[in-house]
Each structure stands twice: as C-alpha cells, then as structure tokens.
C-alpha cells in the first residue's frame, strides 16, 4: 500500500521553497502535487548575510523563520491538493544550508529551518537534519540525492549523468553494472545569480540572455579554473562560501578589475559549463539529464552540451520528473527510507565509512492533539 510523503527543498540559491507531495509504494514513486513558495526578499537577504558572517541571535531567529516558512509551504501544498495532513506519513525537510565545511579541522554542515516548528505547525511527523550522520561517519554529507537518482532515473540500457544545477552544481553518474558515484562539480548558478543581482538588479539572468549577449574572456576563465576545490578528487562537496561574490571580486581585482559586466556573466556561464565538462570527461555518459534552476537556462544548457563530449543533453522531464521537483522529491523519498529503517546515503558518493539511516525524526501531533489546534 502506498504512503504519502512531502519533500521540502530550499537550495543554495535561497529563492524559493519547493514542496512535493509524493506517493511511494516500494520502488514506485509518483508526484501527486507540487508547489513553489517564494522566499520573501528580506528573508533572502538575511540568509545571504548569515552565510557570510551571521551571529548566534541571527542564526536562532532565522532557524525559526525558515521553519515557519517551510510549515506554511506544506500546509499550502496540502490545501491546494485537497489532502488532509492526517493522510501524510511524514515530511522530509532538507532545510536551508547556513554553512557547509566538509574540509574543516572539525568538519560540520549546518541546515536551518527548525523541524520542531514544521512538525508542530503541520501536525505531521518530520524527518530532517539528513546530512550530519553521514559527516559523523567520515563523509561529506553531500550530495545526498544520488541515491534517489539511482532509484528513479537510472536506465539499464545507457549510461546517464544526472546534473543538478542549483546554486552549486552536482552530478550523479549512473553507469549500468557500476557503483553509483557523484560529487559537487563547483558553481552552478550561484555566481551568475550574484552578478545579475549586482548589475541587473534581478534575482537571476533570465534564460541566460545576458550571458549570451557577451563573449567569455579566456584569460579570466583560466583564472577562475584555478580554484582549489576543482583540483580535489572525489568525494567532494562545496557551497556558496567557497564560490562567493567576494571570491569573484578578488579574481577580478587581480588584473585591475577592468571587465565589462556582460563579459563577466558570459565567462561565469562558461565557468559552470567547463566544470561540468571536466567532471564528466573521464567517462562521458550517453545522456546528461539536467535538473534544478539551471535547467531553465537555455544558454547554459547549450554550453554544457558543447563541453559534454557528445552526450545528449536534456532535462529530467524526458525521464518523467520535472526538473524543478527532483530535489524536493528526493527528500520525500529519503524520509520514507528513514522511517523504513533503510540507509539513505551512498558511501561511494559521500565517502562515509558505511551506509546509514539519515536524519532525525520529529513526531507530529497525534489525532486527538491535532483536533485541538
């Protein structure tokens, strides 16, 4: 019998909370409804400030604010779908990443969006804090979605790479007969979005039109490609603290900063595409399935295809799941794994010493208590 789960995802771009209502029955995974709830502009700004240098009071306040927004997203989704909260087995919440330091002396990863608030506001059991058990076992804590990619997007007849382009890019390699592998490739949209906010006053470069209007600067691209993360061997993961606007400003300043903004945007798109190409060049897949916000950027997809060693490039829509819904769906699926007592990480991806049941479980209100709300 199928159970319903809700998956919640707010990525490094921090522009919206994606919520998915899914029916899961063994290997069968069906998206029943979805809703994207925009993150208010003032909260987006506060989250970016926190990622740069927030204090404890700010961290605590935003933990509550994001938890409330996530709870609102769940209730809005269920209202839209006409589904009662009591019909949902659990919520899987990734949370909003505040800091990710997998290479620090005392490695850690921190996601906010208090799951106690989500469980209390919705009355639904919530599974959250998925990354830290993997880190405790020596892993990177990310990416965690490859297990879901392998479950729903693998094809025994061809080798595939599932490429998520959120703020950060990550790839999952699905090669028939081989272990699942995957890692963060480097920047996805994070630098392009930050540059567009600075120079266009918009959250992103719509469809990559601004980047397409410029010509990449080869010398600047070469300097960007010297980022030390790119030389690391997998398993590896990163975050916007590594590929920040401050880092980009430093690179630009190294030659006097005399660059036309459109040239920089074109170079940043080429930077993302080049890092993807480098990540896949050792064993090019037959097909690259793209998901995340970058799937809506035709210019970026064309540049990825140019670096893709002949692989077909299309979005995950072709494999039956909308590109904007893949990560939220993954956390609905991971929540189902946790409640079933099954491992959710892939050690060949994260580098953890062993498979592990991920996340903490925060019980929802029982029916009698829920009726009093």
mmCIF file of C-alpha atoms in Angstrom:
data_model
loop_
_atom_site.group_PDB
_atom_site.id
_atom_site.type_symbol
_atom_site.label_atom_id
_atom_site.label_comp_id
_atom_site.label_asym_id
_atom_site.label_seq_id
_atom_site.Cartn_x
_atom_site.Cartn_y
_atom_site.Cartn_z
ATOM 1 C CA UNK A 1 0.000 0.000 0.000
ATOM 2 C CA UNK A 2 1.326 3.431 -0.948
ATOM 3 C CA UNK A 3 2.171 6.053 1.654
ATOM 4 C CA UNK A 4 2.187 9.779 1.060
ATOM 5 C CA UNK A 5 5.225 11.875 1.885
ATOM 6 C CA UNK A 6 6.020 15.556 1.469
ATOM 7 C CA UNK A 7 9.500 16.635 0.414
ATOM 8 C CA UNK A 8 10.869 20.125 1.048
ATOM 9 C CA UNK A 9 13.907 21.700 -0.552
ATOM 10 C CA UNK A 10 15.404 25.168 -0.399
ATOM 11 C CA UNK A 11 18.718 25.206 -2.216
ATOM 12 C CA UNK A 12 21.744 27.449 -2.081
ATOM 13 C CA UNK A 13 20.006 29.947 -4.365
ATOM 14 C CA UNK A 14 17.554 30.567 -1.474
ATOM 15 C CA UNK A 15 14.865 31.954 -3.764
ATOM 16 C CA UNK A 16 12.011 29.527 -3.066
ATOM 17 C CA UNK A 17 10.876 26.518 -1.080
ATOM 18 C CA UNK A 18 9.926 23.651 -3.378
ATOM 19 C CA UNK A 19 7.346 21.274 -1.902
ATOM 20 C CA UNK A 20 6.285 17.962 -3.408
ATOM 21 C CA UNK A 21 3.514 15.581 -2.346
ATOM 22 C CA UNK A 22 4.515 12.086 -3.438
ATOM 23 C CA UNK A 23 3.012 8.614 -3.257
ATOM 24 C CA UNK A 24 5.611 5.944 -2.524
ATOM 25 C CA UNK A 25 4.993 2.206 -2.724
ATOM 26 C CA UNK A 26 8.213 0.203 -2.777
ATOM 27 C CA UNK A 27 10.061 1.225 -5.945
ATOM 28 C CA UNK A 28 7.053 3.126 -7.277
ATOM 29 C CA UNK A 29 7.378 6.894 -6.863
ATOM 30 C CA UNK A 30 4.621 9.214 -8.114
ATOM 31 C CA UNK A 31 4.429 13.002 -7.699
ATOM 32 C CA UNK A 32 0.830 13.897 -6.862
ATOM 33 C CA UNK A 33 1.182 17.655 -6.377
ATOM 34 C CA UNK A 34 3.811 20.345 -6.109
ATOM 35 C CA UNK A 35 4.088 23.963 -5.063
ATOM 36 C CA UNK A 36 6.893 26.512 -5.100
ATOM 37 C CA UNK A 37 6.682 29.139 -2.344
ATOM 38 C CA UNK A 38 8.865 32.216 -2.937
ATOM 39 C CA UNK A 39 11.193 33.186 -0.110
ATOM 40 C CA UNK A 40 10.479 36.859 0.749
ATOM 41 C CA UNK A 41 13.192 39.258 -0.392
ATOM 42 C CA UNK A 42 14.063 40.389 3.137
ATOM 43 C CA UNK A 43 14.492 36.770 4.249
ATOM 44 C CA UNK A 44 16.672 36.039 1.211
ATOM 45 C CA UNK A 45 18.897 38.969 2.148
ATOM 46 C CA UNK A 46 19.100 37.829 5.770
ATOM 47 C CA UNK A 47 20.045 34.290 4.695
ATOM 48 C CA UNK A 48 22.831 35.598 2.467
ATOM 49 C CA UNK A 49 24.068 37.781 5.337
ATOM 50 C CA UNK A 50 24.034 34.773 7.657
ATOM 51 C CA UNK A 51 26.036 32.719 5.161
ATOM 52 C CA UNK A 52 28.699 35.436 5.093
ATOM 53 C CA UNK A 53 29.069 36.269 8.796
ATOM 54 C CA UNK A 54 25.960 35.871 10.906
ATOM 55 C CA UNK A 55 25.829 35.876 14.715
ATOM 56 C CA UNK A 56 24.113 33.473 17.099
ATOM 57 C CA UNK A 57 20.994 35.607 17.557
ATOM 58 C CA UNK A 58 20.574 35.882 13.813
ATOM 59 C CA UNK A 59 21.083 32.141 13.403
ATOM 60 C CA UNK A 60 18.424 31.348 16.009
ATOM 61 C CA UNK A 61 15.934 33.830 14.570
ATOM 62 C CA UNK A 62 16.366 32.582 11.016
ATOM 63 C CA UNK A 63 16.086 28.967 12.156
ATOM 64 C CA UNK A 64 12.582 29.819 13.370
ATOM 65 C CA UNK A 65 11.683 31.972 10.343
ATOM 66 C CA UNK A 66 12.700 29.279 7.854
ATOM 67 C CA UNK A 67 10.880 26.607 9.877
ATOM 68 C CA UNK A 68 7.706 28.701 9.776
ATOM 69 C CA UNK A 69 8.064 29.267 6.027
ATOM 70 C CA UNK A 70 8.569 25.541 5.432
ATOM 71 C CA UNK A 71 5.488 24.711 7.514
ATOM 72 C CA UNK A 72 3.483 27.267 5.540
ATOM 73 C CA UNK A 73 4.697 25.683 2.288
ATOM 74 C CA UNK A 74 3.486 22.247 3.431
ATOM 75 C CA UNK A 75 0.051 23.479 4.515
ATOM 76 C CA UNK A 76 -0.368 25.471 1.282
ATOM 77 C CA UNK A 77 0.585 22.421 -0.790
ATOM 78 C CA UNK A 78 -1.901 20.177 1.031
ATOM 79 C CA UNK A 79 -4.633 22.795 0.751
ATOM 80 C CA UNK A 80 -4.007 23.079 -2.986
ATOM 81 C CA UNK A 81 -4.041 19.286 -3.371
ATOM 82 C CA UNK A 82 -7.132 18.818 -1.171
ATOM 83 C CA UNK A 83 -5.261 16.379 1.057
ATOM 84 C CA UNK A 84 -5.646 16.274 4.835
ATOM 85 C CA UNK A 85 -2.488 16.397 6.939
ATOM 86 C CA UNK A 86 -3.524 13.124 8.551
ATOM 87 C CA UNK A 87 -3.101 11.375 5.196
ATOM 88 C CA UNK A 88 0.614 12.209 5.055
ATOM 89 C CA UNK A 89 3.026 9.748 6.635
ATOM 90 C CA UNK A 90 5.903 12.220 7.021
ATOM 91 C CA UNK A 91 7.673 15.313 5.740
ATOM 92 C CA UNK A 92 11.282 15.158 4.597
ATOM 93 C CA UNK A 93 12.925 18.560 5.015
ATOM 94 C CA UNK A 94 16.428 19.282 3.760
ATOM 95 C CA UNK A 95 16.477 22.711 5.409
ATOM 96 C CA UNK A 96 18.344 25.805 4.278
ATOM 97 C CA UNK A 97 22.102 25.352 4.373
ATOM 98 C CA UNK A 98 23.709 28.026 6.533
ATOM 99 C CA UNK A 99 27.257 26.680 6.356
ATOM 100 C CA UNK A 100 28.939 23.617 4.876
ATOM 101 C CA UNK A 101 32.534 22.903 5.971
ATOM 102 C CA UNK A 102 33.383 19.321 4.992
ATOM 103 C CA UNK A 103 37.123 20.045 4.880
ATOM 104 C CA UNK A 104 37.479 21.946 8.179
ATOM 105 C CA UNK A 105 39.579 20.509 11.015
ATOM 106 C CA UNK A 106 36.316 19.728 12.811
ATOM 107 C CA UNK A 107 34.106 19.124 9.825
ATOM 108 C CA UNK A 108 30.479 20.158 10.000
ATOM 109 C CA UNK A 109 27.403 21.002 7.985
ATOM 110 C CA UNK A 110 24.543 23.144 9.255
ATOM 111 C CA UNK A 111 20.996 23.396 7.905
ATOM 112 C CA UNK A 112 18.358 25.636 9.451
ATOM 113 C CA UNK A 113 14.567 25.507 9.396
ATOM 114 C CA UNK A 114 13.603 24.113 12.800
ATOM 115 C CA UNK A 115 11.853 20.753 12.224
ATOM 116 C CA UNK A 116 10.127 21.083 15.614
ATOM 117 C CA UNK A 117 8.228 24.041 14.172
ATOM 118 C CA UNK A 118 7.368 22.169 10.975
ATOM 119 C CA UNK A 119 6.017 19.197 12.965
ATOM 120 C CA UNK A 120 4.145 21.433 15.426
ATOM 121 C CA UNK A 121 2.545 23.668 12.786
ATOM 122 C CA UNK A 122 1.529 20.855 10.437
ATOM 123 C CA UNK A 123 0.890 18.008 12.883
ATOM 124 C CA UNK A 124 2.928 15.770 10.551
ATOM 125 C CA UNK A 125 5.978 13.748 11.586
ATOM 126 C CA UNK A 126 9.032 15.485 10.138
ATOM 127 C CA UNK A 127 12.371 13.968 9.188
ATOM 128 C CA UNK A 128 15.212 16.487 8.977
ATOM 129 C CA UNK A 129 18.942 17.061 9.521
ATOM 130 C CA UNK A 130 19.816 14.453 6.900
ATOM 131 C CA UNK A 131 23.445 15.415 6.310
ATOM 132 C CA UNK A 132 25.112 15.235 9.702
ATOM 133 C CA UNK A 133 25.019 11.452 10.258
ATOM 134 C CA UNK A 134 26.956 10.997 7.035
ATOM 135 C CA UNK A 135 29.517 13.605 8.190
ATOM 136 C CA UNK A 136 29.796 11.816 11.545
ATOM 137 C CA UNK A 137 30.766 8.687 9.602
ATOM 138 C CA UNK A 138 33.559 10.479 7.758
ATOM 139 C CA UNK A 139 31.521 11.537 4.740
ATOM 140 C CA UNK A 140 30.931 14.858 3.033
ATOM 141 C CA UNK A 141 27.236 14.929 3.961
ATOM 142 C CA UNK A 142 26.522 15.806 0.321
ATOM 143 C CA UNK A 143 25.362 15.271 -2.260
ATOM 144 C CA UNK A 144 22.570 13.077 -0.886
ATOM 145 C CA UNK A 145 20.284 12.979 -3.926
ATOM 146 C CA UNK A 146 22.284 10.353 -5.910
ATOM 147 C CA UNK A 147 20.505 7.503 -4.107
ATOM 148 C CA UNK A 148 17.183 8.887 -5.357
ATOM 149 C CA UNK A 149 18.595 9.456 -8.849
ATOM 150 C CA UNK A 150 19.661 5.811 -8.948
ATOM 151 C CA UNK A 151 16.221 4.659 -7.772
ATOM 152 C CA UNK A 152 14.121 6.608 -10.276
ATOM 153 C CA UNK A 153 16.333 7.856 -13.140
ATOM 154 C CA UNK A 154 18.733 5.007 -13.941
ATOM 155 C CA UNK A 155 18.366 3.101 -17.227
ATOM 156 C CA UNK A 156 19.972 -0.331 -17.727
ATOM 157 C CA UNK A 157 20.365 0.390 -21.440
ATOM 158 C CA UNK A 158 22.537 3.517 -21.252
ATOM 159 C CA UNK A 159 24.952 5.412 -19.045
ATOM 160 C CA UNK A 160 23.490 8.594 -17.625
ATOM 161 C CA UNK A 161 24.688 11.591 -15.673
ATOM 162 C CA UNK A 162 22.083 13.421 -13.624
ATOM 163 C CA UNK A 163 23.243 17.017 -13.347
ATOM 164 C CA UNK A 164 21.628 19.227 -10.734
ATOM 165 C CA UNK A 165 22.320 22.910 -11.323
ATOM 166 C CA UNK A 166 21.217 24.790 -8.246
ATOM 167 C CA UNK A 167 23.416 27.368 -6.593
ATOM 168 C CA UNK A 168 26.078 24.660 -6.641
ATOM 169 C CA UNK A 169 26.339 22.019 -9.365
ATOM 170 C CA UNK A 170 26.415 18.320 -8.569
ATOM 171 C CA UNK A 171 26.464 15.255 -10.767
ATOM 172 C CA UNK A 172 25.420 11.634 -10.297
ATOM 173 C CA UNK A 173 26.927 9.020 -12.595
ATOM 174 C CA UNK A 174 24.587 6.109 -13.361
ATOM 175 C CA UNK A 175 26.559 3.545 -15.358
ATOM 176 C CA UNK A 176 24.976 0.093 -15.791
ATOM 177 C CA UNK A 177 26.878 -2.522 -13.835
ATOM 178 C CA UNK A 178 28.961 0.006 -11.886
ATOM 179 C CA UNK A 179 28.542 1.574 -8.419
ATOM 180 C CA UNK A 180 26.732 4.898 -8.231
ATOM 181 C CA UNK A 181 29.154 7.797 -7.992
ATOM 182 C CA UNK A 182 28.654 11.523 -7.698
ATOM 183 C CA UNK A 183 30.067 14.761 -6.345
ATOM 184 C CA UNK A 184 29.755 18.522 -6.465
ATOM 185 C CA UNK A 185 31.199 19.913 -9.685
ATOM 186 C CA UNK A 186 31.610 23.508 -8.477
ATOM 187 C CA UNK A 187 29.448 26.575 -9.075
ATOM 188 C CA UNK A 188 26.024 26.142 -10.603
ATOM 189 C CA UNK A 189 24.013 29.359 -10.629
ATOM 190 C CA UNK A 190 25.450 30.972 -7.506
ATOM 191 C CA UNK A 191 27.971 33.303 -9.168
ATOM 192 C CA UNK A 192 25.764 34.120 -12.149
ATOM 193 C CA UNK A 193 22.867 34.980 -9.835
ATOM 194 C CA UNK A 194 25.028 37.154 -7.592
ATOM 195 C CA UNK A 195 26.455 39.026 -10.593
ATOM 196 C CA UNK A 196 22.934 39.580 -12.003
ATOM 197 C CA UNK A 197 21.724 40.948 -8.657
ATOM 198 C CA UNK A 198 24.619 43.384 -8.592
ATOM 199 C CA UNK A 199 24.428 44.629 -12.178
ATOM 200 C CA UNK A 200 20.851 43.988 -13.325
ATOM 201 C CA UNK A 201 19.016 44.267 -10.011
ATOM 202 C CA UNK A 202 17.283 40.954 -10.798
ATOM 203 C CA UNK A 203 17.441 37.631 -8.934
ATOM 204 C CA UNK A 204 18.946 35.860 -11.953
ATOM 205 C CA UNK A 205 19.817 36.194 -15.614
ATOM 206 C CA UNK A 206 16.524 35.202 -17.227
ATOM 207 C CA UNK A 207 17.099 32.324 -19.699
ATOM 208 C CA UNK A 208 20.796 33.248 -19.780
ATOM 209 C CA UNK A 209 20.099 36.077 -22.221
ATOM 210 C CA UNK A 210 22.603 38.452 -20.609
ATOM 211 C CA UNK A 211 25.332 35.825 -20.616
ATOM 212 C CA UNK A 212 24.549 35.017 -24.258
ATOM 213 C CA UNK A 213 24.997 38.695 -25.157
ATOM 214 C CA UNK A 214 28.633 38.673 -24.024
ATOM 215 C CA UNK A 215 31.778 36.852 -25.075
ATOM 216 C CA UNK A 216 33.681 34.768 -22.500
ATOM 217 C CA UNK A 217 37.116 36.034 -21.541
ATOM 218 C CA UNK A 218 39.509 33.104 -21.912
ATOM 219 C CA UNK A 219 42.123 34.541 -19.557
ATOM 220 C CA UNK A 220 39.542 35.231 -16.861
ATOM 221 C CA UNK A 221 38.123 31.717 -17.270
ATOM 222 C CA UNK A 222 41.606 30.265 -16.805
ATOM 223 C CA UNK A 223 41.980 32.164 -13.524
ATOM 224 C CA UNK A 224 38.558 31.003 -12.299
ATOM 225 C CA UNK A 225 39.510 27.415 -13.082
ATOM 226 C CA UNK A 226 42.423 27.614 -10.623
ATOM 227 C CA UNK A 227 40.011 27.492 -7.665
ATOM 228 C CA UNK A 228 41.482 24.808 -5.368
ATOM 229 C CA UNK A 229 38.183 22.941 -4.999
ATOM 230 C CA UNK A 230 38.283 21.991 -8.661
ATOM 231 C CA UNK A 231 41.583 20.138 -8.213
ATOM 232 C CA UNK A 232 40.239 17.922 -5.419
ATOM 233 C CA UNK A 233 39.461 14.290 -6.137
ATOM 234 C CA UNK A 234 36.007 12.953 -5.199
ATOM 235 C CA UNK A 235 34.347 12.509 -2.816
ATOM 236 C CA UNK A 236 33.928 16.254 -2.547
ATOM 237 C CA UNK A 237 31.267 18.837 -1.862
ATOM 238 C CA UNK A 238 31.207 22.606 -1.638
ATOM 239 C CA UNK A 239 28.945 25.591 -1.042
ATOM 240 C CA UNK A 240 28.474 29.290 -1.735
ATOM 241 C CA UNK A 241 31.055 30.115 0.931
ATOM 242 C CA UNK A 242 33.681 28.719 -1.490
ATOM 243 C CA UNK A 243 32.286 30.245 -4.688
ATOM 244 C CA UNK A 244 31.243 33.634 -3.363
ATOM 245 C CA UNK A 245 30.930 37.087 -4.877
ATOM 246 C CA UNK A 246 33.812 38.138 -2.612
ATOM 247 C CA UNK A 247 35.992 35.419 -4.141
ATOM 248 C CA UNK A 248 34.994 36.527 -7.649
ATOM 249 C CA UNK A 249 35.798 40.155 -6.809
ATOM 250 C CA UNK A 250 39.262 39.046 -5.707
ATOM 251 C CA UNK A 251 39.844 37.232 -9.002
ATOM 252 C CA UNK A 252 38.663 40.262 -10.979
ATOM 253 C CA UNK A 253 40.833 42.603 -8.927
ATOM 254 C CA UNK A 254 43.929 40.563 -9.736
ATOM 255 C CA UNK A 255 44.062 42.168 -13.177
ATOM 256 C CA UNK A 256 42.672 45.564 -12.207
ATOM 257 C CA UNK A 257 39.007 44.565 -12.473
ATOM 258 C CA UNK A 258 38.613 46.068 -15.941
ATOM 259 C CA UNK A 259 35.869 43.843 -17.322
ATOM 260 C CA UNK A 260 32.566 44.640 -18.967
ATOM 261 C CA UNK A 261 29.805 43.126 -16.770
ATOM 262 C CA UNK A 262 28.300 41.186 -19.703
ATOM 263 C CA UNK A 263 31.720 39.685 -20.428
ATOM 264 C CA UNK A 264 31.975 38.534 -16.825
ATOM 265 C CA UNK A 265 28.483 36.977 -16.952
ATOM 266 C CA UNK A 266 29.326 35.152 -20.169
ATOM 267 C CA UNK A 267 32.535 33.898 -18.543
ATOM 268 C CA UNK A 268 30.682 32.742 -15.434
ATOM 269 C CA UNK A 269 28.288 30.680 -17.580
ATOM 270 C CA UNK A 270 31.289 29.189 -19.347
ATOM 271 C CA UNK A 271 32.881 28.521 -15.951
ATOM 272 C CA UNK A 272 29.911 26.432 -14.831
ATOM 273 C CA UNK A 273 29.755 24.572 -18.153
ATOM 274 C CA UNK A 274 33.507 23.919 -18.150
ATOM 275 C CA UNK A 275 33.481 22.493 -14.614
ATOM 276 C CA UNK A 276 30.685 20.124 -15.648
ATOM 277 C CA UNK A 277 32.600 19.051 -18.733
ATOM 278 C CA UNK A 278 35.746 18.402 -16.701
ATOM 279 C CA UNK A 279 33.741 16.344 -14.206
ATOM 280 C CA UNK A 280 32.449 14.038 -16.933
ATOM 281 C CA UNK A 281 35.339 13.905 -19.390
ATOM 282 C CA UNK A 282 36.995 10.777 -17.974
ATOM 283 C CA UNK A 283 33.912 8.676 -18.751
ATOM 284 C CA UNK A 284 31.414 10.623 -20.875
ATOM 285 C CA UNK A 285 27.824 9.451 -20.410
ATOM 286 C CA UNK A 286 25.401 8.695 -23.210
ATOM 287 C CA UNK A 287 22.932 11.198 -21.785
ATOM 288 C CA UNK A 288 23.007 14.125 -19.369
ATOM 289 C CA UNK A 289 19.705 14.734 -17.535
ATOM 290 C CA UNK A 290 19.590 18.237 -16.093
ATOM 291 C CA UNK A 291 17.505 19.372 -13.134
ATOM 292 C CA UNK A 292 17.446 22.384 -10.805
ATOM 293 C CA UNK A 293 17.108 26.047 -11.697
ATOM 294 C CA UNK A 294 19.825 25.828 -14.333
ATOM 295 C CA UNK A 295 17.557 23.589 -16.410
ATOM 296 C CA UNK A 296 15.606 26.775 -17.254
ATOM 297 C CA UNK A 297 18.700 28.449 -18.741
ATOM 298 C CA UNK A 298 18.882 27.525 -22.459
ATOM 299 C CA UNK A 299 22.197 29.317 -22.935
ATOM 300 C CA UNK A 300 23.793 27.344 -20.108
ATOM 301 C CA UNK A 301 22.413 24.062 -21.464
ATOM 302 C CA UNK A 302 23.915 24.831 -24.857
ATOM 303 C CA UNK A 303 27.306 25.498 -23.271
ATOM 304 C CA UNK A 304 27.091 22.269 -21.239
ATOM 305 C CA UNK A 305 26.296 20.383 -24.452
ATOM 306 C CA UNK A 306 29.362 21.976 -26.055
ATOM 307 C CA UNK A 307 31.525 20.571 -23.239
ATOM 308 C CA UNK A 308 29.649 17.263 -22.958
ATOM 309 C CA UNK A 309 31.802 15.065 -25.233
ATOM 310 C CA UNK A 310 28.859 14.286 -27.471
ATOM 311 C CA UNK A 311 26.371 13.313 -24.748
ATOM 312 C CA UNK A 312 22.733 14.115 -25.378
ATOM 313 C CA UNK A 313 21.612 16.915 -23.028
ATOM 314 C CA UNK A 314 18.005 17.213 -21.902
ATOM 315 C CA UNK A 315 16.115 17.893 -18.712
ATOM 316 C CA UNK A 316 14.785 15.212 -16.358
ATOM 317 C CA UNK A 317 11.335 15.909 -17.822
ATOM 318 C CA UNK A 318 12.314 13.401 -20.513
ATOM 319 C CA UNK A 319 12.707 10.764 -17.789
ATOM 320 C CA UNK A 320 9.350 11.512 -16.191
ATOM 321 C CA UNK A 321 10.100 14.041 -13.449
ATOM 322 C CA UNK A 322 10.018 17.830 -13.756
ATOM 323 C CA UNK A 323 13.476 19.367 -13.277
ATOM 324 C CA UNK A 324 12.287 21.753 -10.561
ATOM 325 C CA UNK A 325 10.901 18.872 -8.488
ATOM 326 C CA UNK A 326 13.798 16.422 -8.372
ATOM 327 C CA UNK A 327 15.470 17.570 -5.153
ATOM 328 C CA UNK A 328 12.257 18.062 -3.165
ATOM 329 C CA UNK A 329 11.157 14.632 -4.385
ATOM 330 C CA UNK A 330 14.455 13.200 -3.193
ATOM 331 C CA UNK A 331 13.789 14.335 0.370
ATOM 332 C CA UNK A 332 10.297 12.848 0.368
ATOM 333 C CA UNK A 333 11.954 9.587 -0.730
ATOM 334 C CA UNK A 334 14.738 9.906 1.854
ATOM 335 C CA UNK A 335 12.141 10.433 4.597
ATOM 336 C CA UNK A 336 10.461 7.200 3.524
ATOM 337 C CA UNK A 337 13.838 5.433 3.772
ATOM 338 C CA UNK A 338 14.433 6.786 7.260
ATOM 339 C CA UNK A 339 11.052 5.636 8.574
ATOM 340 C CA UNK A 340 11.601 2.215 6.993
ATOM 341 C CA UNK A 341 14.971 1.909 8.744
ATOM 342 C CA UNK A 342 16.876 1.936 5.440
ATOM 343 C CA UNK A 343 20.111 3.712 4.562
ATOM 344 C CA UNK A 344 19.824 6.932 2.607
ATOM 345 C CA UNK A 345 23.439 7.792 1.839
ATOM 346 C CA UNK A 346 25.690 6.318 -0.841
ATOM 347 C CA UNK A 347 29.216 5.882 0.607
ATOM 348 C CA UNK A 348 30.732 5.713 -2.886
ATOM 349 C CA UNK A 349 29.426 9.265 -3.331
ATOM 350 C CA UNK A 350 29.945 10.900 0.059
ATOM 351 C CA UNK A 351 32.952 8.954 1.312
ATOM 352 C CA UNK A 352 31.229 7.832 4.512
ATOM 353 C CA UNK A 353 32.595 4.696 6.137
ATOM 354 C CA UNK A 354 29.275 2.877 5.831
ATOM 355 C CA UNK A 355 25.662 3.237 4.735
ATOM 356 C CA UNK A 356 23.499 4.964 7.344
ATOM 357 C CA UNK A 357 19.919 5.769 8.226
ATOM 358 C CA UNK A 358 19.801 9.538 7.850
ATOM 359 C CA UNK A 359 18.041 12.301 9.738
ATOM 360 C CA UNK A 360 16.265 12.881 12.993
ATOM 361 C CA UNK A 361 12.570 12.085 13.426
ATOM 362 C CA UNK A 362 10.335 14.748 14.967
ATOM 363 C CA UNK A 363 6.883 13.283 15.725
ATOM 364 C CA UNK A 364 3.791 15.161 14.635
ATOM 365 C CA UNK A 365 0.747 15.694 16.758
ATOM 366 C CA UNK A 366 -1.444 12.609 17.314
ATOM 367 C CA UNK A 367 -5.021 12.988 16.003
ATOM 368 C CA UNK A 368 -6.512 13.927 19.384
ATOM 369 C CA UNK A 369 -3.984 16.723 19.836
ATOM 370 C CA UNK A 370 -4.304 17.836 16.223
ATOM 371 C CA UNK A 371 -8.041 18.319 16.705
ATOM 372 C CA UNK A 372 -7.373 20.941 19.404
ATOM 373 C CA UNK A 373 -5.291 23.199 17.136
#
